mmCIF file of C-alpha atoms in Angstrom:
data_model
loop_
_atom_site.group_PDB
_atom_site.id
_atom_site.type_symbol
_atom_site.label_atom_id
_atom_site.label_comp_id
_atom_site.label_asym_id
_atom_site.label_seq_id
_atom_site.Cartn_x
_atom_site.Cartn_y
_atom_site.Cartn_z
ATOM 1 C CA MET A 13 0.000 0.000 0.000
ATOM 2 C CA MET A 14 1.444 3.381 -1.043
ATOM 3 C CA LYS A 15 2.063 5.955 1.608
ATOM 4 C CA ASN A 16 0.436 9.335 1.211
ATOM 5 C CA LYS A 17 2.984 12.016 0.382
ATOM 6 C CA LYS A 18 3.115 14.833 2.846
ATOM 7 C CA LYS A 19 1.891 18.064 1.313
ATOM 8 C CA TYR A 20 4.082 21.159 1.372
ATOM 9 C CA GLY A 21 3.031 24.068 3.547
ATOM 10 C CA LYS A 22 2.854 27.583 2.157
ATOM 11 C CA PRO A 23 6.296 28.780 3.436
ATOM 12 C CA LYS A 24 8.054 25.726 2.007
ATOM 13 C CA PHE A 25 6.169 26.002 -1.264
ATOM 14 C CA VAL A 26 7.101 29.686 -1.674
ATOM 15 C CA LEU A 27 10.770 29.000 -0.903
ATOM 16 C CA LEU A 28 11.035 26.058 -3.309
ATOM 17 C CA ASN A 29 9.093 27.904 -5.991
ATOM 18 C CA VAL A 30 11.446 30.905 -5.839
ATOM 19 C CA LEU A 31 14.463 28.590 -5.908
ATOM 20 C CA CYS A 32 13.179 26.773 -8.992
ATOM 21 C CA PHE A 33 12.295 30.071 -10.666
ATOM 22 C CA VAL A 34 15.856 31.375 -10.194
ATOM 23 C CA LEU A 35 17.383 28.077 -11.348
ATOM 24 C CA VAL A 36 15.341 28.103 -14.552
ATOM 25 C CA MET A 37 16.383 31.696 -15.291
ATOM 26 C CA VAL A 38 20.089 30.996 -14.687
ATOM 27 C CA LEU A 39 20.189 27.651 -16.490
ATOM 28 C CA GLY A 40 18.075 28.928 -19.374
ATOM 29 C CA THR A 41 20.231 32.016 -19.882
ATOM 30 C CA SER A 42 23.406 29.909 -19.701
ATOM 31 C CA LEU A 43 22.064 27.443 -22.255
ATOM 32 C CA MET A 44 21.099 30.140 -24.749
ATOM 33 C CA ALA A 45 24.398 32.025 -24.257
ATOM 34 C CA SER A 46 26.355 28.809 -24.773
ATOM 35 C CA LEU A 47 24.501 28.059 -27.997
ATOM 36 C CA SER A 48 25.130 31.604 -29.226
ATOM 37 C CA LEU A 49 28.865 31.482 -28.474
ATOM 38 C CA ARG A 50 29.242 28.070 -30.054
ATOM 39 C CA TYR A 51 27.445 29.270 -33.167
ATOM 40 C CA THR A 52 29.721 32.340 -33.302
ATOM 41 C CA VAL A 53 32.868 30.207 -33.204
ATOM 42 C CA GLN A 54 31.660 27.460 -35.522
ATOM 43 C CA GLU A 55 30.468 29.900 -38.170
ATOM 44 C CA GLU A 56 33.593 32.113 -37.836
ATOM 45 C CA LEU A 57 31.495 35.209 -37.318
ATOM 46 C CA LEU A 58 34.253 37.059 -35.429
ATOM 47 C CA PRO A 59 36.830 36.987 -38.293
ATOM 48 C CA VAL A 60 34.177 38.005 -40.804
ATOM 49 C CA THR A 61 33.048 40.890 -38.618
ATOM 50 C CA ALA A 62 36.635 41.992 -37.957
ATOM 51 C CA LYS A 63 37.356 42.189 -41.674
ATOM 52 C CA GLN A 64 34.302 44.375 -42.250
ATOM 53 C CA LEU A 65 34.993 46.836 -39.441
ATOM 54 C CA PRO A 66 36.271 50.320 -40.426
ATOM 55 C CA LEU A 67 39.440 50.234 -38.304
ATOM 56 C CA SER A 68 40.209 53.927 -38.610
ATOM 57 C CA GLU A 69 36.963 54.862 -36.844
ATOM 58 C CA ILE A 70 37.117 52.392 -33.960
ATOM 59 C CA PRO A 71 37.089 54.314 -30.635
ATOM 60 C CA VAL A 72 40.475 54.238 -28.837
ATOM 61 C CA ASN A 73 41.209 56.309 -25.716
ATOM 62 C CA ASP A 74 38.440 58.850 -26.336
ATOM 63 C CA SER A 75 39.468 59.255 -29.972
ATOM 64 C CA THR A 76 39.566 57.214 -33.153
ATOM 65 C CA ALA A 77 42.151 54.590 -34.038
ATOM 66 C CA ALA A 78 43.453 56.817 -36.839
ATOM 67 C CA GLN A 79 43.970 59.734 -34.453
ATOM 68 C CA PHE A 80 45.654 57.451 -31.913
ATOM 69 C CA ILE A 81 48.140 56.142 -34.506
ATOM 70 C CA LEU A 82 48.861 59.677 -35.698
ATOM 71 C CA ASP A 83 49.569 60.911 -32.162
ATOM 72 C CA GLU A 84 51.592 57.922 -30.978
ATOM 73 C CA PHE A 85 53.528 56.671 -33.992
ATOM 74 C CA ILE A 86 53.813 59.436 -36.599
ATOM 75 C CA GLN A 87 55.974 62.460 -35.861
ATOM 76 C CA ASP A 88 55.358 64.532 -38.961
ATOM 77 C CA GLU A 89 53.152 67.609 -39.171
ATOM 78 C CA ARG A 90 52.573 67.081 -42.881
ATOM 79 C CA VAL A 91 50.549 63.962 -42.169
ATOM 80 C CA SER A 92 46.904 64.495 -41.265
ATOM 81 C CA VAL A 93 44.397 62.169 -39.654
ATOM 82 C CA GLU A 94 42.630 61.939 -43.015
ATOM 83 C CA ASN A 95 45.815 60.509 -44.541
ATOM 84 C CA VAL A 96 46.023 57.876 -41.852
ATOM 85 C CA GLN A 97 42.338 57.001 -42.344
ATOM 86 C CA LYS A 98 42.886 56.571 -46.081
ATOM 87 C CA VAL A 99 45.797 54.211 -45.496
ATOM 88 C CA MET A 100 43.878 52.122 -42.981
ATOM 89 C CA GLU A 101 40.798 51.862 -45.194
ATOM 90 C CA ASP A 102 42.574 51.058 -48.479
ATOM 91 C CA GLY A 103 45.371 48.913 -47.053
ATOM 92 C CA THR A 104 45.440 45.337 -45.788
ATOM 93 C CA PHE A 105 45.022 46.247 -42.121
ATOM 94 C CA SER A 106 41.454 44.891 -41.861
ATOM 95 C CA THR A 107 42.592 41.661 -43.496
ATOM 96 C CA PHE A 108 45.443 41.392 -40.984
ATOM 97 C CA LEU A 109 43.004 41.855 -38.073
ATOM 98 C CA ALA A 110 40.695 39.220 -39.542
ATOM 99 C CA GLU A 111 43.595 36.749 -39.878
ATOM 100 C CA LEU A 112 44.645 37.431 -36.296
ATOM 101 C CA THR A 113 41.102 36.838 -35.071
ATOM 102 C CA GLU A 114 40.908 33.678 -37.153
ATOM 103 C CA ARG A 115 43.863 32.212 -35.228
ATOM 104 C CA TYR A 116 42.045 32.539 -31.921
ATOM 105 C CA ASN A 117 38.825 31.282 -33.492
ATOM 106 C CA THR A 118 40.593 28.175 -34.834
ATOM 107 C CA TYR A 119 42.189 27.518 -31.457
ATOM 108 C CA LEU A 120 38.827 27.707 -29.693
ATOM 109 C CA ARG A 121 37.204 25.464 -32.285
ATOM 110 C CA GLU A 122 39.957 22.870 -32.759
ATOM 111 C CA GLY A 123 42.388 23.331 -29.854
ATOM 112 C CA GLY A 124 46.122 22.874 -30.299
ATOM 113 C CA GLU A 125 48.898 25.334 -29.501
ATOM 114 C CA PHE A 126 47.808 28.760 -28.371
ATOM 115 C CA PRO A 127 48.611 31.399 -31.056
ATOM 116 C CA GLN A 128 51.161 34.117 -30.270
ATOM 117 C CA VAL A 129 51.393 37.523 -31.929
ATOM 118 C CA GLN A 130 54.863 38.718 -32.979
ATOM 119 C CA SER A 131 56.060 42.302 -33.527
ATOM 120 C CA GLU A 132 57.610 41.175 -36.798
ATOM 121 C CA GLU A 133 54.119 40.656 -38.203
ATOM 122 C CA PHE A 134 53.410 44.377 -37.857
ATOM 123 C CA VAL A 135 56.666 45.200 -39.608
ATOM 124 C CA LYS A 136 55.599 43.000 -42.531
ATOM 125 C CA LEU A 137 52.205 44.687 -42.508
ATOM 126 C CA ILE A 138 53.922 48.078 -42.937
ATOM 127 C CA GLU A 139 56.040 46.690 -45.775
ATOM 128 C CA GLU A 140 52.952 45.366 -47.581
ATOM 129 C CA ASN A 141 51.410 48.817 -47.515
ATOM 130 C CA ALA A 142 54.627 50.793 -48.067
ATOM 131 C CA ASP A 143 53.579 52.180 -51.444
ATOM 132 C CA LEU A 144 50.149 53.226 -50.181
ATOM 133 C CA ILE A 145 51.719 54.907 -47.152
ATOM 134 C CA TYR A 146 54.137 56.791 -49.320
ATOM 135 C CA ALA A 147 51.400 57.898 -51.714
ATOM 136 C CA GLU A 148 49.246 59.263 -48.878
ATOM 137 C CA THR A 149 51.859 60.609 -46.463
ATOM 138 C CA GLY A 150 55.094 60.901 -48.423
ATOM 139 C CA LEU A 151 56.830 58.820 -45.752
ATOM 140 C CA ARG A 152 59.205 55.946 -46.314
ATOM 141 C CA PHE A 153 59.812 53.383 -43.585
ATOM 142 C CA LEU A 154 63.511 52.710 -43.538
ATOM 143 C CA ASP A 155 65.271 49.935 -41.679
ATOM 144 C CA ALA A 156 65.834 52.234 -38.703
ATOM 145 C CA ASP A 157 62.098 52.983 -38.566
ATOM 146 C CA LYS A 158 61.264 49.302 -38.696
ATOM 147 C CA GLN A 159 63.672 48.549 -35.849
ATOM 148 C CA LYS A 160 62.159 51.312 -33.755
ATOM 149 C CA LEU A 161 58.699 49.942 -34.480
ATOM 150 C CA ARG A 162 59.811 46.503 -33.235
ATOM 151 C CA GLU A 163 61.124 48.006 -30.015
ATOM 152 C CA ASN A 164 58.010 50.098 -29.403
ATOM 153 C CA LEU A 165 55.687 47.157 -29.993
ATOM 154 C CA SER A 166 57.659 44.588 -28.013
ATOM 155 C CA GLU A 167 56.215 45.362 -24.575
ATOM 156 C CA PRO A 168 52.553 45.935 -25.539
ATOM 157 C CA ILE A 169 52.548 42.778 -27.683
ATOM 158 C CA SER A 170 53.976 40.731 -24.804
ATOM 159 C CA GLU A 171 51.252 42.066 -22.539
ATOM 160 C CA TRP A 172 48.644 41.285 -25.187
ATOM 161 C CA ASN A 173 49.851 37.676 -25.573
ATOM 162 C CA ALA A 174 49.869 37.133 -21.814
ATOM 163 C CA ALA A 175 46.354 38.545 -21.393
ATOM 164 C CA ALA A 176 44.968 36.557 -24.322
ATOM 165 C CA GLU A 177 46.528 33.320 -23.093
ATOM 166 C CA GLN A 178 45.267 33.888 -19.578
ATOM 167 C CA SER A 179 41.716 34.568 -20.735
ATOM 168 C CA MET A 180 41.399 31.809 -23.355
ATOM 169 C CA HIS A 181 43.960 29.154 -22.495
ATOM 170 C CA LYS A 182 44.922 29.047 -18.815
ATOM 171 C CA GLY A 183 43.207 28.938 -15.450
ATOM 172 C CA VAL A 184 39.536 29.192 -14.617
ATOM 173 C CA SER A 185 38.882 31.785 -17.314
ATOM 174 C CA GLY A 186 40.341 29.597 -20.035
ATOM 175 C CA PHE A 187 38.314 26.597 -18.851
ATOM 176 C CA ALA A 188 35.135 28.691 -18.788
ATOM 177 C CA VAL A 189 35.682 29.939 -22.345
ATOM 178 C CA LYS A 190 36.320 26.438 -23.692
ATOM 179 C CA ALA A 191 33.394 24.995 -21.772
ATOM 180 C CA SER A 192 31.008 27.707 -22.976
ATOM 181 C CA ILE A 193 31.549 26.771 -26.624
ATOM 182 C CA SER A 194 31.735 23.007 -26.146
ATOM 183 C CA LEU A 195 29.021 20.591 -27.214
ATOM 184 C CA TRP A 196 28.581 18.873 -23.852
ATOM 185 C CA LEU A 197 27.669 22.053 -21.953
ATOM 186 C CA PRO A 198 24.320 22.607 -23.766
ATOM 187 C CA ILE A 199 23.499 18.932 -23.200
ATOM 188 C CA VAL A 200 24.199 19.148 -19.467
ATOM 189 C CA LEU A 201 22.236 22.399 -19.145
ATOM 190 C CA GLY A 202 19.316 20.906 -21.066
ATOM 191 C CA VAL A 203 19.191 17.882 -18.747
ATOM 192 C CA LEU A 204 19.306 20.150 -15.684
ATOM 193 C CA LEU A 205 16.474 22.279 -17.063
ATOM 194 C CA LEU A 206 14.386 19.149 -17.600
ATOM 195 C CA ALA A 207 15.129 18.000 -14.039
ATOM 196 C CA VAL A 208 14.059 21.377 -12.635
ATOM 197 C CA MET A 209 10.826 21.156 -14.634
ATOM 198 C CA VAL A 210 10.018 17.763 -13.091
ATOM 199 C CA TRP A 211 10.895 19.119 -9.655
ATOM 200 C CA MET A 212 8.572 22.095 -10.130
ATOM 201 C CA ILE A 213 5.737 19.779 -11.121
ATOM 202 C CA VAL A 214 6.274 17.710 -7.961
ATOM 203 C CA ILE A 215 6.342 20.854 -5.806
ATOM 204 C CA TYR A 216 3.134 22.235 -7.281
ATOM 205 C CA VAL A 217 1.235 18.941 -7.173
ATOM 206 C CA ARG A 218 2.265 18.284 -3.566
ATOM 207 C CA SER A 219 1.192 21.821 -2.696
ATOM 208 C CA GLY A 220 -2.317 21.312 -4.066
ATOM 209 C CA PHE A 221 -1.851 22.997 -7.470
ATOM 210 C CA ARG A 222 -2.472 21.584 -10.925
ATOM 211 C CA THR A 223 0.363 20.338 -13.120
ATOM 212 C CA GLY A 224 -0.465 22.952 -15.741
ATOM 213 C CA THR A 225 0.228 25.730 -13.234
ATOM 214 C CA ALA A 226 3.780 24.400 -12.799
ATOM 215 C CA PHE A 227 4.266 24.446 -16.574
ATOM 216 C CA LYS A 228 3.084 28.053 -16.763
ATOM 217 C CA MET A 229 5.389 29.224 -13.968
ATOM 218 C CA TYR A 230 8.310 27.374 -15.612
ATOM 219 C CA ALA A 231 7.545 29.085 -18.903
ATOM 220 C CA ILE A 232 7.539 32.518 -17.258
ATOM 221 C CA ALA A 233 10.939 31.835 -15.675
ATOM 222 C CA LEU A 234 12.318 30.862 -19.094
ATOM 223 C CA PHE A 235 10.584 33.726 -20.858
ATOM 224 C CA VAL A 236 11.979 36.545 -18.688
ATOM 225 C CA PRO A 237 15.726 36.292 -19.578
ATOM 226 C CA SER A 238 14.969 35.403 -23.189
ATOM 227 C CA ILE A 239 12.807 38.422 -23.884
ATOM 228 C CA LEU A 240 15.168 40.708 -21.945
ATOM 229 C CA VAL A 241 18.101 39.730 -24.164
ATOM 230 C CA VAL A 242 16.025 40.139 -27.320
ATOM 231 C CA LEU A 243 14.872 43.588 -26.187
ATOM 232 C CA ALA A 244 18.451 44.501 -25.213
ATOM 233 C CA THR A 245 19.619 43.540 -28.706
ATOM 234 C CA ILE A 246 16.981 45.754 -30.270
ATOM 235 C CA ALA A 247 18.007 48.610 -27.984
ATOM 236 C CA ALA A 248 21.679 48.035 -28.870
ATOM 237 C CA ASN A 249 20.869 48.273 -32.571
ATOM 238 C CA ILE A 250 19.076 51.567 -32.010
ATOM 239 C CA LEU A 251 21.918 52.891 -29.859
ATOM 240 C CA VAL A 252 24.562 51.902 -32.401
ATOM 241 C CA ALA A 253 22.586 53.475 -35.228
ATOM 242 C CA VAL A 254 22.295 56.747 -33.311
ATOM 243 C CA LYS A 255 25.551 56.991 -31.358
ATOM 244 C CA SER A 256 28.159 54.946 -33.199
ATOM 245 C CA PRO A 257 27.371 53.861 -36.763
ATOM 246 C CA THR A 258 30.986 52.654 -36.977
ATOM 247 C CA LEU A 259 30.157 49.654 -34.819
ATOM 248 C CA GLY A 260 27.191 48.658 -36.959
ATOM 249 C CA LYS A 261 28.956 45.452 -37.949
ATOM 250 C CA THR A 262 29.317 44.553 -34.301
ATOM 251 C CA ALA A 263 25.570 44.992 -33.885
ATOM 252 C CA ALA A 264 25.092 42.677 -36.871
ATOM 253 C CA LEU A 265 27.209 40.089 -35.048
ATOM 254 C CA LEU A 266 24.930 40.404 -32.028
ATOM 255 C CA ASN A 267 21.893 39.939 -34.252
ATOM 256 C CA ASN A 268 23.355 36.706 -35.609
ATOM 257 C CA CYS A 269 23.736 35.367 -32.063
ATOM 258 C CA VAL A 270 20.382 36.412 -30.622
ATOM 259 C CA TRP A 271 18.550 33.611 -32.451
ATOM 260 C CA ALA A 272 19.108 31.287 -29.474
ATOM 261 C CA PHE A 273 17.262 33.682 -27.167
ATOM 262 C CA ALA A 274 14.483 34.039 -29.724
ATOM 263 C CA ILE A 275 14.147 30.244 -29.600
ATOM 264 C CA GLY A 276 13.972 30.575 -25.809
ATOM 265 C CA VAL A 277 11.002 32.927 -26.159
ATOM 266 C CA LEU A 278 9.300 30.453 -28.500
ATOM 267 C CA ALA A 279 10.002 27.518 -26.160
ATOM 268 C CA ALA A 280 8.571 29.479 -23.233
ATOM 269 C CA ALA A 281 5.421 30.214 -25.239
ATOM 270 C CA VAL A 282 5.008 26.521 -26.123
ATOM 271 C CA ILE A 283 5.465 25.405 -22.500
ATOM 272 C CA PHE A 284 3.023 28.062 -21.303
ATOM 273 C CA GLY A 285 0.474 26.831 -23.838
ATOM 274 C CA LEU A 286 1.072 23.272 -22.623
ATOM 275 C CA GLY A 287 0.272 24.440 -19.095
ATOM 276 C CA ILE A 288 -3.007 25.978 -20.238
ATOM 277 C CA LEU A 289 -3.872 22.782 -22.113
ATOM 278 C CA CYS A 290 -3.121 20.593 -19.072
ATOM 279 C CA ASN A 291 -5.346 22.707 -16.829
ATOM 280 C CA PHE A 292 -8.093 22.642 -19.446
ATOM 281 C CA ILE A 293 -7.942 18.850 -19.697
ATOM 282 C CA VAL A 294 -8.026 18.412 -15.924
ATOM 283 C CA LYS A 295 -10.958 20.808 -15.658
ATOM 284 C CA GLY A 296 -12.746 18.951 -18.442
ATOM 285 C CA LYS A 297 -12.360 15.634 -16.637
ATOM 286 C CA LYS A 298 -13.900 16.998 -13.447
ATOM 287 C CA ALA A 299 -16.877 18.612 -15.200
ATOM 288 C CA PRO A 300 -18.531 15.361 -16.467
ATOM 289 C CA ALA A 301 -18.343 13.850 -12.973
ATOM 290 C CA ALA A 302 -20.172 16.836 -11.511
ATOM 291 C CA GLN A 303 -22.721 16.695 -14.333
ATOM 292 C CA ALA A 304 -23.317 12.976 -13.727
ATOM 293 C CA GLU A 305 -23.953 13.697 -10.056
ATOM 294 C CA GLU A 306 -26.555 16.291 -11.033
ATOM 295 C CA VAL A 307 -28.311 13.890 -13.430
ATOM 296 C CA TYR A 308 -28.311 11.196 -10.793
ATOM 297 C CA ASP A 309 -30.015 13.509 -8.334
ATOM 298 C CA GLY A 310 -32.592 14.457 -10.963
ATOM 299 C CA PHE A 311 -33.364 10.844 -11.850
ATOM 300 C CA PHE A 312 -34.100 9.934 -8.271
ATOM 301 C CA ALA A 313 -36.046 13.114 -7.552
ATOM 302 C CA GLY A 314 -39.064 12.226 -5.426
ATOM 303 C CA ASN A 315 -37.641 8.777 -4.733
ATOM 304 C CA PRO A 316 -35.254 7.818 -1.994
ATOM 305 C CA LYS A 317 -31.715 7.858 -3.340
ATOM 306 C CA PRO A 318 -29.935 4.542 -2.897
ATOM 307 C CA GLN A 319 -27.698 4.703 0.097
ATOM 308 C CA GLU A 320 -24.482 2.875 0.598
ATOM 309 C CA GLU A 321 -24.422 0.257 3.278
ATOM 310 C CA SER A 322 -23.673 1.855 6.572
ATOM 311 C CA THR A 323 -21.357 0.336 9.099
ATOM 312 C CA GLU A 324 -22.941 2.312 11.935
ATOM 313 C CA PRO A 325 -25.072 0.285 14.408
ATOM 314 C CA GLU A 326 -28.798 0.536 13.859
ATOM 315 C CA PRO A 327 -30.656 2.647 16.413
ATOM 316 C CA LYS A 328 -32.697 0.824 18.997
ATOM 317 C CA ALA A 329 -36.407 0.506 18.278
ATOM 318 C CA GLU A 330 -38.731 2.852 20.098
ATOM 319 C CA PRO A 331 -41.149 1.307 22.617
ATOM 320 C CA GLU A 332 -44.088 1.869 20.257
ATOM 321 C CA ALA A 333 -42.250 0.091 17.461
ATOM 322 C CA GLU A 334 -41.471 -2.850 19.726
ATOM 323 C CA GLU A 335 -45.100 -3.053 20.733
ATOM 324 C CA GLN A 336 -46.151 -2.965 17.065
ATOM 325 C CA ALA A 337 -43.757 -5.815 16.323
ATOM 326 C CA GLN A 338 -45.285 -7.966 19.122
ATOM 327 C CA ARG A 339 -48.905 -7.390 18.133
ATOM 328 C CA LYS A 340 -50.991 -10.217 16.629
ATOM 329 C CA PHE A 341 -52.702 -9.982 13.244
ATOM 330 C CA CYS A 342 -55.645 -11.826 11.708
ATOM 331 C CA ARG A 343 -54.462 -14.597 9.482
ATOM 332 C CA ASN A 344 -57.361 -14.008 7.138
ATOM 333 C CA CYS A 345 -57.593 -10.237 6.638
ATOM 334 C CA GLY A 346 -54.410 -9.031 8.333
ATOM 335 C CA GLN A 347 -56.241 -6.708 10.698
ATOM 336 C CA PRO A 348 -54.400 -6.229 13.992
ATOM 337 C CA LEU A 349 -56.191 -7.794 16.943
ATOM 338 C CA VAL A 350 -57.127 -5.401 19.681
ATOM 339 C CA ASN A 351 -56.796 -8.155 22.252
ATOM 340 C CA PRO A 352 -53.840 -10.413 21.554
ATOM 341 C CA ASP A 353 -55.644 -13.277 23.226
ATOM 342 C CA ALA A 354 -58.821 -12.854 21.137
ATOM 343 C CA LYS A 355 -60.212 -16.044 19.595
ATOM 344 C CA PHE A 356 -62.039 -14.253 16.757
ATOM 345 C CA CYS A 357 -61.177 -11.277 14.467
ATOM 346 C CA TYR A 358 -63.559 -8.470 15.234
ATOM 347 C CA LYS A 359 -63.612 -7.454 11.562
ATOM 348 C CA CYS A 360 -63.939 -10.671 9.562
ATOM 349 C CA GLY A 361 -64.878 -13.107 12.384
ATOM 350 C CA ASN A 362 -62.200 -15.633 11.472
ATOM 351 C CA VAL A 363 -61.152 -18.006 14.262
ATOM 352 C CA GLN A 364 -57.716 -17.137 15.652
ATOM 353 C CA GLU A 365 -56.792 -20.419 17.381
ATOM 354 C CA HIS A 366 -53.347 -20.731 15.740
ATOM 355 C CA VAL A 367 -52.245 -17.113 15.489
ATOM 356 C CA ASN A 368 -48.507 -16.455 15.107
ATOM 357 C CA THR A 369 -46.726 -13.241 15.886
ATOM 358 C CA GLU A 370 -45.567 -11.425 12.720
ATOM 359 C CA GLU A 371 -43.141 -8.583 12.342
#
C-alpha cells in the first residue's frame, strides 16, 4: 500500500518555488548564451566581422584609431588624420586583423597550440602597404624605422599575448571559455532544465496545485531572460545606429547570435500553452463527474436515493415500534387484533386459534 505524500506548507512552497524560478532563469540564460557562443565560433562570425569593421573609426582612448596612430607613432606635421584614415581603409590592415582573429577562433574550435602575436608581423604589414603609405603621407619606412617599431611594440605585444593566453587558455577563465563553446555544456544544461521542470511539477502537485500551473510558472521563468536579451539587442541596434554607426557590424554580429534567445522565447510560449492545455484537460475531466452527479439527483427526484451500506449500528427501536412488532394480526384479513388473546377477528370473524406473531 502506497504511503500518502506529505503536502508542502505555504512557506516551504514559496521557498522552493522561488528557488526553482531562479534556477530556470540561470540555467536557461546559460544554455542560450552557450549556444550563441558556439554558433559564433563554428560559423567564424568574429573573423568576418573583424574584416568588415572600419578600423580607422574604432574608438580608442576617447578618440579614433586613426587619431591614436597619428599621435603615438607618426611624428610629422605634414601627415593628417585623413591621410592615416585613407591608409587604414585602403590597405590590408582589416585583413590582418581578420587573420589574427581567425587564429584565436581556430584555437577555440579545434584546440592545439595557443597562437602568439609577434612584432615582426606588424613590420611585414607596414612593408605590404609601403607604397600606399608613401602615396598618402610621403613617408618611407627605412630599416631604422622598422627597428624602432619593433622596439616600441615589443612590450605591448607581450602584454597582449599574456592577457589573451590567460583569458582563453589558462586557469579558470580559459576553462570557462572552452566549456562555454563546447558541445557537452548545452546537453548538461538541457538535462538540468528538464530536471528542474520535473521538480517544479512535484512541488506544485504536492502543494495542491495543478500540473499545468507548474508548466506556466516554468515558462515565465524561461521567458523573462529570453525576452530581456532580445529587447536589449533591439536597444543596442538603435543605440549603435544613433551613437556609433561605426560599430554597426558589431551589432550585426549580435543579431546573428540572438537567435538562441528568440528560440527561448518560443520555447517558453510553447510550454506556457502546454500548461493551459493541461489545466483545461483536468478541468474537463472533473466537469462530467459533476454533471453525472446532477443527473443522478434528478433521476431519483421524489424517490429515496440509494444509500451505501452503513457500518454504523442501527438505532434501537422505540417502545411503540417494539409493541407494534409484538402485536398479533388476523391470518385471514391481516387486521391487527385489539386483544392479543382474542379467539375471533372483530372485523372478519375468522377463528384465531393458531395465530402467530408477525413482524
